[in-house]
PDB file of C-alpha atoms in Angstrom:
ATOM      1  CA  MET A   1       0.000   0.000   0.000  1.00  0.00           C
ATOM      2  CA  ASN A   2       1.234   3.453  -0.917  1.00  0.00           C
ATOM      3  CA  ILE A   3       0.262   6.670   0.881  1.00  0.00           C
ATOM      4  CA  ARG A   4       0.722   9.855  -1.136  1.00  0.00           C
ATOM      5  CA  PRO A   5      -0.600  13.404  -1.398  1.00  0.00           C
ATOM      6  CA  ALA A   6      -3.939  13.646  -3.183  1.00  0.00           C
ATOM      7  CA  VAL A   7      -4.044  15.461  -6.513  1.00  0.00           C
ATOM      8  CA  VAL A   8      -7.002  16.813  -8.473  1.00  0.00           C
ATOM      9  CA  GLU A   9      -6.820  13.783 -10.770  1.00  0.00           C
ATOM     10  CA  ASP A  10      -7.875  11.656  -7.757  1.00  0.00           C
ATOM     11  CA  ALA A  11     -11.298  13.333  -7.598  1.00  0.00           C
ATOM     12  CA  ALA A  12     -13.240  10.448  -9.172  1.00  0.00           C
ATOM     13  CA  ALA A  13     -11.492   7.854  -6.998  1.00  0.00           C
ATOM     14  CA  ILE A  14     -12.134   9.901  -3.842  1.00  0.00           C
ATOM     15  CA  CYS A  15     -15.834  10.116  -4.745  1.00  0.00           C
ATOM     16  CA  ALA A  16     -15.831   6.341  -5.342  1.00  0.00           C
ATOM     17  CA  VAL A  17     -14.605   5.877  -1.748  1.00  0.00           C
ATOM     18  CA  ILE A  18     -16.900   8.287   0.078  1.00  0.00           C
ATOM     19  CA  ASN A  19     -20.159   8.110  -1.856  1.00  0.00           C
ATOM     20  CA  PRO A  20     -20.905   4.447  -1.019  1.00  0.00           C
ATOM     21  CA  LEU A  21     -20.263   5.314   2.650  1.00  0.00           C
ATOM     22  CA  ILE A  22     -22.723   8.198   2.430  1.00  0.00           C
ATOM     23  CA  GLU A  23     -25.274   5.989   0.677  1.00  0.00           C
ATOM     24  CA  ARG A  24     -24.948   3.251   3.314  1.00  0.00           C
ATOM     25  CA  GLY A  25     -25.200   5.807   6.141  1.00  0.00           C
ATOM     26  CA  GLY A  26     -24.217   5.545   9.781  1.00  0.00           C
ATOM     27  CA  THR A  27     -20.497   6.144   9.472  1.00  0.00           C
ATOM     28  CA  THR A  28     -20.225   9.691   8.208  1.00  0.00           C
ATOM     29  CA  ALA A  29     -22.033  12.919   8.936  1.00  0.00           C
ATOM     30  CA  ASN A  30     -21.921  13.609   5.195  1.00  0.00           C
ATOM     31  CA  GLU A  31     -25.401  13.151   3.812  1.00  0.00           C
ATOM     32  CA  THR A  32     -25.013  14.456   0.275  1.00  0.00           C
ATOM     33  CA  PRO A  33     -22.871  12.614  -2.279  1.00  0.00           C
ATOM     34  CA  TRP A  34     -19.657  14.338  -3.252  1.00  0.00           C
ATOM     35  CA  THR A  35     -19.008  15.394  -6.840  1.00  0.00           C
ATOM     36  CA  GLU A  36     -15.699  15.376  -8.641  1.00  0.00           C
ATOM     37  CA  SER A  37     -15.974  19.136  -9.033  1.00  0.00           C
ATOM     38  CA  GLN A  38     -16.414  19.576  -5.250  1.00  0.00           C
ATOM     39  CA  VAL A  39     -13.337  17.437  -4.556  1.00  0.00           C
ATOM     40  CA  ARG A  40     -11.237  19.390  -7.077  1.00  0.00           C
ATOM     41  CA  ASP A  41     -12.442  22.662  -5.519  1.00  0.00           C
ATOM     42  CA  MET A  42     -11.681  21.351  -2.034  1.00  0.00           C
ATOM     43  CA  LEU A  43      -8.115  20.426  -2.983  1.00  0.00           C
ATOM     44  CA  ALA A  44      -7.576  23.718  -4.825  1.00  0.00           C
ATOM     45  CA  GLY A  45      -8.981  25.682  -1.880  1.00  0.00           C
ATOM     46  CA  PHE A  46      -6.786  24.177   0.803  1.00  0.00           C
ATOM     47  CA  GLY A  47      -4.810  26.650   2.873  1.00  0.00           C
ATOM     48  CA  PRO A  48      -1.038  26.354   3.313  1.00  0.00           C
ATOM     49  CA  ARG A  49      -1.344  23.938   6.261  1.00  0.00           C
ATOM     50  CA  ASP A  50      -4.206  21.839   4.861  1.00  0.00           C
ATOM     51  CA  PHE A  51      -3.620  18.592   2.965  1.00  0.00           C
ATOM     52  CA  MET A  52      -5.103  15.281   1.896  1.00  0.00           C
ATOM     53  CA  HIS A  53      -3.504  11.871   1.525  1.00  0.00           C
ATOM     54  CA  VAL A  54      -4.793   8.914  -0.438  1.00  0.00           C
ATOM     55  CA  ALA A  55      -3.999   5.269   0.234  1.00  0.00           C
ATOM     56  CA  GLU A  56      -3.672   3.167  -2.890  1.00  0.00           C
ATOM     57  CA  ASP A  57      -2.627  -0.230  -4.092  1.00  0.00           C
ATOM     58  CA  ALA A  58      -2.336  -1.707  -7.572  1.00  0.00           C
ATOM     59  CA  ASP A  59      -6.133  -1.683  -7.905  1.00  0.00           C
ATOM     60  CA  GLY A  60      -6.555   2.006  -7.077  1.00  0.00           C
ATOM     61  CA  VAL A  61      -7.489   4.319  -4.209  1.00  0.00           C
ATOM     62  CA  LEU A  62      -8.518   2.518  -1.011  1.00  0.00           C
ATOM     63  CA  GLY A  63      -9.103   5.532   1.213  1.00  0.00           C
ATOM     64  CA  PHE A  64      -8.290   9.135   1.954  1.00  0.00           C
ATOM     65  CA  GLN A  65      -7.597  11.296   4.965  1.00  0.00           C
ATOM     66  CA  TYR A  66      -7.341  15.044   5.239  1.00  0.00           C
ATOM     67  CA  VAL A  67      -6.424  17.706   7.754  1.00  0.00           C
ATOM     68  CA  GLU A  68      -7.613  21.272   7.473  1.00  0.00           C
ATOM     69  CA  ALA A  69      -8.059  24.401   9.531  1.00  0.00           C
ATOM     70  CA  HIS A  70     -11.467  24.898  11.111  1.00  0.00           C
ATOM     71  CA  PRO A  71     -12.785  28.239  12.415  1.00  0.00           C
ATOM     72  CA  ASP A  72     -14.060  26.641  15.648  1.00  0.00           C
ATOM     73  CA  LEU A  73     -10.660  25.166  16.565  1.00  0.00           C
ATOM     74  CA  ASP A  74      -7.505  26.677  18.021  1.00  0.00           C
ATOM     75  CA  GLU A  75      -4.907  27.812  15.480  1.00  0.00           C
ATOM     76  CA  ASP A  76      -2.626  24.898  16.368  1.00  0.00           C
ATOM     77  CA  THR A  77      -5.371  22.261  15.981  1.00  0.00           C
ATOM     78  CA  GLY A  78      -6.209  20.697  12.638  1.00  0.00           C
ATOM     79  CA  ASP A  79      -9.519  19.023  11.857  1.00  0.00           C
ATOM     80  CA  ILE A  80      -9.008  15.455  10.593  1.00  0.00           C
ATOM     81  CA  ALA A  81     -11.374  13.276   8.571  1.00  0.00           C
ATOM     82  CA  SER A  82     -10.729   9.683   7.502  1.00  0.00           C
ATOM     83  CA  PHE A  83     -12.474   7.443   4.987  1.00  0.00           C
ATOM     84  CA  ALA A  84     -11.704   3.913   3.817  1.00  0.00           C
ATOM     85  CA  ALA A  85     -13.549   2.166   1.015  1.00  0.00           C
ATOM     86  CA  ILE A  86     -16.186  -0.301   2.182  1.00  0.00           C
ATOM     87  CA  ASP A  87     -14.355  -3.193   0.534  1.00  0.00           C
ATOM     88  CA  ALA A  88     -11.027  -2.151   2.106  1.00  0.00           C
ATOM     89  CA  ALA A  89     -12.153  -2.652   5.707  1.00  0.00           C
ATOM     90  CA  GLY A  90      -9.685  -4.529   7.884  1.00  0.00           C
ATOM     91  CA  ARG A  91      -6.736  -4.056   5.525  1.00  0.00           C
ATOM     92  CA  GLY A  92      -4.871  -1.476   7.627  1.00  0.00           C
ATOM     93  CA  VAL A  93      -5.716   1.441   5.353  1.00  0.00           C
ATOM     94  CA  GLY A  94      -6.574   3.789   8.223  1.00  0.00           C
ATOM     95  CA  LYS A  95      -3.474   3.047  10.268  1.00  0.00           C
ATOM     96  CA  ALA A  96      -1.213   3.443   7.239  1.00  0.00           C
ATOM     97  CA  MET A  97      -2.790   6.794   6.413  1.00  0.00           C
ATOM     98  CA  ALA A  98      -2.565   7.938  10.043  1.00  0.00           C
ATOM     99  CA  ALA A  99       1.187   7.419  10.223  1.00  0.00           C
ATOM    100  CA  ALA A 100       1.728   9.542   7.111  1.00  0.00           C
ATOM    101  CA  THR A 101      -0.851  12.121   8.173  1.00  0.00           C
ATOM    102  CA  PHE A 102       0.619  12.596  11.646  1.00  0.00           C
ATOM    103  CA  ALA A 103       4.081  13.181  10.193  1.00  0.00           C
ATOM    104  CA  GLU A 104       2.803  15.645   7.590  1.00  0.00           C
ATOM    105  CA  ALA A 105       0.574  17.473  10.082  1.00  0.00           C
ATOM    106  CA  LYS A 106       3.504  17.937  12.426  1.00  0.00           C
ATOM    107  CA  ARG A 107       5.698  19.118   9.543  1.00  0.00           C
ATOM    108  CA  ARG A 108       3.046  21.711   8.660  1.00  0.00           C
ATOM    109  CA  GLY A 109       2.946  23.095  12.190  1.00  0.00           C
ATOM    110  CA  TRP A 110      -0.126  21.446  13.677  1.00  0.00           C
ATOM    111  CA  THR A 111       0.370  20.392  17.303  1.00  0.00           C
ATOM    112  CA  ARG A 112      -3.000  18.651  17.783  1.00  0.00           C
ATOM    113  CA  LEU A 113      -5.639  16.999  15.645  1.00  0.00           C
ATOM    114  CA  PHE A 114      -9.376  17.051  16.315  1.00  0.00           C
ATOM    115  CA  ALA A 115     -11.894  14.456  15.121  1.00  0.00           C
ATOM    116  CA  TYR A 116     -15.669  14.721  15.407  1.00  0.00           C
ATOM    117  CA  ILE A 117     -17.289  11.298  15.065  1.00  0.00           C
ATOM    118  CA  ARG A 118     -20.882  10.137  15.061  1.00  0.00           C
ATOM    119  CA  ALA A 119     -21.531   8.176  18.252  1.00  0.00           C
ATOM    120  CA  ASP A 120     -23.218   5.421  16.236  1.00  0.00           C
ATOM    121  CA  ASN A 121     -20.054   5.001  14.152  1.00  0.00           C
ATOM    122  CA  THR A 122     -18.517   2.342  16.383  1.00  0.00           C
ATOM    123  CA  GLY A 123     -15.865   1.500  13.798  1.00  0.00           C
ATOM    124  CA  GLY A 124     -14.783   5.127  13.531  1.00  0.00           C
ATOM    125  CA  LEU A 125     -14.683   5.557  17.303  1.00  0.00           C
ATOM    126  CA  ALA A 126     -12.553   2.417  17.650  1.00  0.00           C
ATOM    127  CA  TYR A 127     -10.266   3.555  14.825  1.00  0.00           C
ATOM    128  CA  TYR A 128      -9.544   6.963  16.331  1.00  0.00           C
ATOM    129  CA  GLN A 129      -9.016   5.394  19.767  1.00  0.00           C
ATOM    130  CA  SER A 130      -6.542   2.905  18.247  1.00  0.00           C
ATOM    131  CA  ILE A 131      -4.435   5.699  16.752  1.00  0.00           C
ATOM    132  CA  GLY A 132      -4.146   7.660  19.974  1.00  0.00           C
ATOM    133  CA  PHE A 133      -7.140   9.993  20.091  1.00  0.00           C
ATOM    134  CA  ARG A 134      -8.864  10.597  23.417  1.00  0.00           C
ATOM    135  CA  THR A 135     -12.435  11.706  24.009  1.00  0.00           C
ATOM    136  CA  ILE A 136     -12.816  15.263  25.277  1.00  0.00           C
ATOM    137  CA  ARG A 137     -16.624  15.563  25.117  1.00  0.00           C
ATOM    138  CA  VAL A 138     -19.845  14.131  23.778  1.00  0.00           C
ATOM    139  CA  ASP A 139     -22.285  16.518  22.124  1.00  0.00           C
ATOM    140  CA  GLU A 140     -25.749  15.039  22.446  1.00  0.00           C
ATOM    141  CA  ALA A 141     -28.534  15.097  19.859  1.00  0.00           C
ATOM    142  CA  GLN A 142     -26.719  16.848  17.014  1.00  0.00           C
ATOM    143  CA  PRO A 143     -29.045  17.318  14.026  1.00  0.00           C
ATOM    144  CA  LEU A 144     -28.339  15.876  10.605  1.00  0.00           C
ATOM    145  CA  LYS A 145     -29.721  17.395   7.406  1.00  0.00           C
ATOM    146  CA  SER A 146     -32.195  14.533   7.250  1.00  0.00           C
ATOM    147  CA  GLY A 147     -33.790  15.704  10.500  1.00  0.00           C
ATOM    148  CA  ALA A 148     -32.381  12.764  12.456  1.00  0.00           C
ATOM    149  CA  VAL A 149     -30.300  13.489  15.522  1.00  0.00           C
ATOM    150  CA  VAL A 150     -27.172  11.696  16.653  1.00  0.00           C
ATOM    151  CA  ASP A 151     -24.665  12.208  19.418  1.00  0.00           C
ATOM    152  CA  ARG A 152     -21.179  13.218  18.297  1.00  0.00           C
ATOM    153  CA  VAL A 153     -17.936  12.435  20.043  1.00  0.00           C
ATOM    154  CA  ALA A 154     -15.112  14.976  20.025  1.00  0.00           C
ATOM    155  CA  LYS A 155     -11.630  13.486  20.193  1.00  0.00           C
ATOM    156  CA  VAL A 156      -8.142  14.994  20.130  1.00  0.00           C
ATOM    157  CA  ARG A 157      -4.613  13.733  19.692  1.00  0.00           C
ATOM    158  CA  ALA A 158      -1.402  15.573  20.407  1.00  0.00           C
ATOM    159  CA  LEU A 159       1.281  15.295  17.743  1.00  0.00           C
TER     160      LEU A 159
END
């Protein structure tokens, strides 16, 4: 498995990872499918400390992870999001991406990372715990666009 910086040419592959997760539901707060144009705009709009990695093998992109600034976080804290393809579960994609992401985040001046995970996403909660994140709070009954509510767990990790 290779971990590398995402480029605009990865837009279709990134959509192919996240859109089935959105369609299945329960593991991402994203409720609207991503478009290739949105992914290209996201990558082009990243600030100097923001970045995205993709994990790939000979068959293509298996997952992606990004860190970006967020207006509700301290200046030294990056917001992290992680996604692995449904058929890549259990292959170590997340842990491989995390190692590369932590090194790059530190190189770019982040001292902490923040993750905000749906409480019903048991796999995501276990993943972030396994890579060193600790829970700092639980925000109850957070609304989704669909009108449903779900608790969200805030986690941080020092770099």
